[in-house]
């Protein structure tokens, strides 16, 4: 029997962490679903709220002992389906709703928009098709392209051609972020009708790309050459919630608005 198929009753007695501030920082954690230990950067921590609700703790800072699950929709859905949170917390009435994965994805999208807003304030965002094209073809080049998810194929194609002219075969090193709608881009950047943007090197760029990769990994989207660029390293490999402006949890964030 594989670890994934093992009965929920066989959860190790130390499946929960000792709580924030206890134990060795950045120690490997064990996924409730796979029972495999790994770096916490690839997992999501969950805490038990005062009302018995299982709360996603994206920054891993909420008090009390915590359970960890591989940071994908599939793993979270499996943990809910098999009632693993209730068994791990030894609280049969703990509430882990069927929409838990949707709640997490919404929080990750919020973090991505927030990171884009911070990068914009730091002067790392260029908007408008002509300005983006010029940035791509400039000597400095760009760190990433950003398209609205509802952008036209014509605009995408023309900017892809500009990337090819500028970078040639190295085009796979330029991430293309297209996970936000034009409305979300407008919200993050504080302007109207944003369809295309570019990220240039500077404060905030690494944090944004780390959050974007985390969202894509949660959705199960593979990083394909020529599409999203290479895997992060160095600063890009840090947990996105280590960057300023991350969410402590999805339950203590104020409502969004324009």
XYZ file of C-alpha atoms in Angstrom:
258
model
C 0.000 0.000 0.000
C 1.409 3.399 -0.952
C 1.624 6.311 1.458
C -1.109 8.077 -0.499
C -3.471 5.122 -0.122
C -2.750 4.527 3.567
C -5.780 4.731 5.876
C -6.371 8.149 7.442
C -6.173 6.490 10.872
C -2.490 5.851 10.145
C -1.579 9.550 10.291
C 1.744 9.852 12.137
C 1.385 11.198 15.691
C 3.666 14.129 14.840
C 1.825 15.110 11.644
C 1.100 18.586 13.071
C 3.884 21.111 13.549
C 4.694 22.321 17.051
C 3.304 25.798 16.425
C 4.792 29.061 15.233
C 8.045 29.928 16.983
C 8.590 26.352 18.127
C 10.879 23.860 16.501
C 13.489 24.470 13.841
C 12.691 27.231 11.346
C 12.133 26.071 7.738
C 12.253 22.415 8.807
C 10.713 19.961 6.371
C 7.003 19.281 6.880
C 4.916 16.211 6.137
C 1.994 16.448 3.715
C -1.265 15.051 5.107
C -2.111 13.489 1.759
C 1.156 12.035 0.444
C 2.833 11.526 3.852
C 6.028 12.771 2.215
C 8.316 15.295 3.895
C 9.399 18.294 1.875
C 10.430 21.929 2.067
C 7.550 24.071 3.386
C 7.864 26.267 0.271
C 5.986 23.551 -1.640
C 3.239 23.184 0.952
C 0.356 25.176 2.444
C -0.099 25.376 6.197
C -3.557 25.091 7.770
C -4.545 26.146 11.269
C -7.687 25.472 13.253
C -9.681 28.618 13.990
C -11.449 29.317 17.317
C -14.765 28.366 15.710
C -13.417 25.034 14.453
C -12.898 26.215 10.866
C -9.841 24.953 9.001
C -8.047 28.131 7.899
C -5.446 28.335 5.091
C -2.397 30.043 6.592
C -0.558 31.199 3.481
C 2.184 32.991 5.406
C 2.524 30.211 7.988
C 2.174 32.654 10.872
C -1.123 31.839 12.557
C -0.890 30.621 16.163
C -1.458 27.052 17.253
C -0.336 23.794 15.739
C -0.582 23.466 11.987
C -1.193 20.822 9.330
C 0.543 20.905 5.952
C -0.669 19.877 2.498
C 1.116 19.921 -0.852
C 0.275 23.242 -2.508
C -1.983 21.976 -5.307
C -5.743 21.976 -5.808
C -5.697 18.212 -6.154
C -3.962 17.638 -2.821
C -6.203 20.074 -0.941
C -9.310 18.499 -2.477
C -8.085 15.045 -1.454
C -7.445 16.206 2.113
C -11.009 17.551 2.320
C -12.559 14.480 0.729
C -10.781 12.079 3.082
C -11.453 14.280 6.161
C -7.740 14.368 6.913
C -7.901 17.766 8.604
C -10.407 16.473 11.149
C -8.183 13.493 11.904
C -4.966 15.502 12.052
C -6.425 18.089 14.441
C -8.326 15.353 16.318
C -11.472 17.446 15.945
C -14.230 15.535 14.156
C -16.390 18.665 13.978
C -13.681 20.786 12.330
C -15.032 22.481 9.214
C -13.095 22.098 5.939
C -15.608 23.096 3.282
C -15.739 21.586 -0.208
C -14.784 25.011 -1.592
C -11.508 25.167 0.376
C -9.379 24.920 -2.787
C -11.387 27.760 -4.374
C -10.829 29.902 -1.274
C -7.086 29.287 -1.484
C -6.915 30.074 -5.205
C -8.796 33.335 -4.623
C -6.281 34.258 -1.919
C -3.343 33.442 -4.200
C -4.874 35.571 -6.958
C -5.268 38.408 -4.459
C -1.598 38.057 -3.523
C -0.626 38.200 -7.194
C -2.601 41.407 -7.763
C -1.106 42.884 -4.616
C 2.398 42.012 -5.771
C 1.713 43.663 -9.149
C 0.550 46.814 -7.362
C 3.757 46.862 -5.286
C 5.919 46.343 -8.372
C 4.079 49.205 -10.070
C 4.723 51.516 -7.112
C 8.392 50.572 -7.334
C 8.464 51.672 -10.978
C 8.882 48.156 -12.371
C 5.752 48.071 -14.572
C 5.352 49.480 -18.080
C 1.865 49.553 -19.624
C 0.450 50.170 -23.087
C 1.221 48.148 -26.201
C 3.657 50.634 -27.746
C 5.582 51.218 -24.506
C 5.716 47.497 -23.804
C 7.037 46.768 -27.281
C 9.687 49.469 -26.855
C 10.695 48.052 -23.462
C 11.074 44.569 -24.961
C 13.305 45.885 -27.747
C 15.349 48.164 -25.486
C 18.910 47.416 -24.440
C 17.809 46.592 -20.889
C 14.963 44.349 -22.062
C 12.223 43.070 -19.753
C 11.963 40.599 -16.878
C 8.502 39.370 -17.933
C 5.478 40.146 -20.081
C 1.995 40.518 -18.635
C -1.114 39.993 -20.773
C -4.699 40.266 -19.637
C -6.290 36.824 -19.840
C -8.818 38.360 -22.249
C -6.168 40.036 -24.437
C -6.504 39.559 -28.182
C -4.394 36.931 -29.919
C -3.131 39.591 -32.321
C -1.559 41.658 -29.545
C -0.046 38.578 -27.938
C 1.392 37.445 -31.278
C 2.996 40.810 -32.057
C 4.658 41.031 -28.641
C 5.813 37.413 -28.933
C 7.451 38.370 -32.222
C 9.154 41.312 -30.487
C 10.438 38.942 -27.816
C 11.752 36.587 -30.476
C 13.577 39.417 -32.235
C 15.126 40.604 -28.976
C 15.965 37.289 -27.306
C 16.057 34.654 -30.029
C 16.307 31.167 -28.540
C 16.600 32.694 -25.042
C 12.917 33.643 -25.226
C 12.114 30.747 -22.878
C 13.785 32.727 -20.108
C 11.114 35.438 -20.252
C 7.970 34.549 -18.261
C 4.601 35.440 -19.777
C 1.997 36.139 -17.094
C -1.563 35.894 -18.378
C -3.510 34.764 -15.315
C -5.285 38.065 -14.581
C -8.178 39.623 -16.462
C -8.037 43.203 -17.727
C -10.320 44.144 -14.829
C -7.856 42.642 -12.356
C -4.952 44.456 -14.023
C -6.902 47.718 -13.821
C -7.545 47.082 -10.122
C -3.910 46.307 -9.355
C -2.440 49.179 -11.371
C -5.051 51.828 -10.601
C -5.790 52.662 -14.230
C -8.282 51.705 -16.920
C -8.063 49.359 -19.900
C -4.741 47.674 -19.144
C -4.288 44.841 -21.648
C -0.509 44.494 -21.990
C 2.270 45.304 -19.535
C 5.922 44.491 -18.992
C 7.987 43.972 -15.874
C 11.458 45.465 -15.783
C 14.160 44.525 -13.321
C 13.823 46.106 -9.909
C 12.339 45.828 -6.439
C 9.126 43.828 -6.480
C 9.696 41.884 -9.693
C 11.086 38.734 -8.038
C 8.283 38.688 -5.461
C 5.609 39.024 -8.133
C 7.030 36.183 -10.212
C 7.321 33.963 -7.129
C 3.661 34.537 -6.294
C 2.665 33.912 -9.888
C 4.559 30.631 -9.970
C 2.908 29.608 -6.716
C -0.532 30.267 -8.182
C 0.283 28.299 -11.336
C 1.672 25.400 -9.322
C -1.490 25.345 -7.199
C -3.570 25.100 -10.359
C -1.370 22.296 -11.639
C -0.102 24.316 -14.608
C 3.277 23.094 -15.844
C 6.059 25.558 -16.612
C 6.622 25.044 -20.319
C 9.587 26.524 -22.195
C 8.572 29.592 -24.163
C 5.494 30.022 -21.993
C 6.359 30.769 -18.382
C 10.120 30.780 -18.271
C 12.503 28.709 -16.164
C 12.048 27.653 -12.562
C 12.993 30.379 -10.055
C 16.273 30.486 -8.198
C 17.777 32.753 -5.595
C 15.380 35.516 -4.606
C 12.724 34.203 -6.982
C 12.642 30.905 -5.126
C 11.552 32.472 -1.831
C 8.059 31.921 -0.554
C 5.913 34.702 -2.022
C 4.579 35.473 1.428
C 8.075 36.508 2.512
C 7.547 39.606 0.361
C 5.887 42.726 1.767
C 2.135 42.814 1.488
C 1.420 39.080 1.707
C -1.743 37.722 3.355
C -1.548 36.164 6.796
C -4.688 34.180 6.074
C -7.802 34.309 3.972
C -9.980 35.068 6.994
C -8.431 38.341 8.176
C -8.070 40.162 4.880
C -10.320 43.180 4.249
C -12.792 43.022 1.345
C -11.422 43.992 -2.027
C -12.547 46.951 -4.010
C -11.465 49.248 -6.785
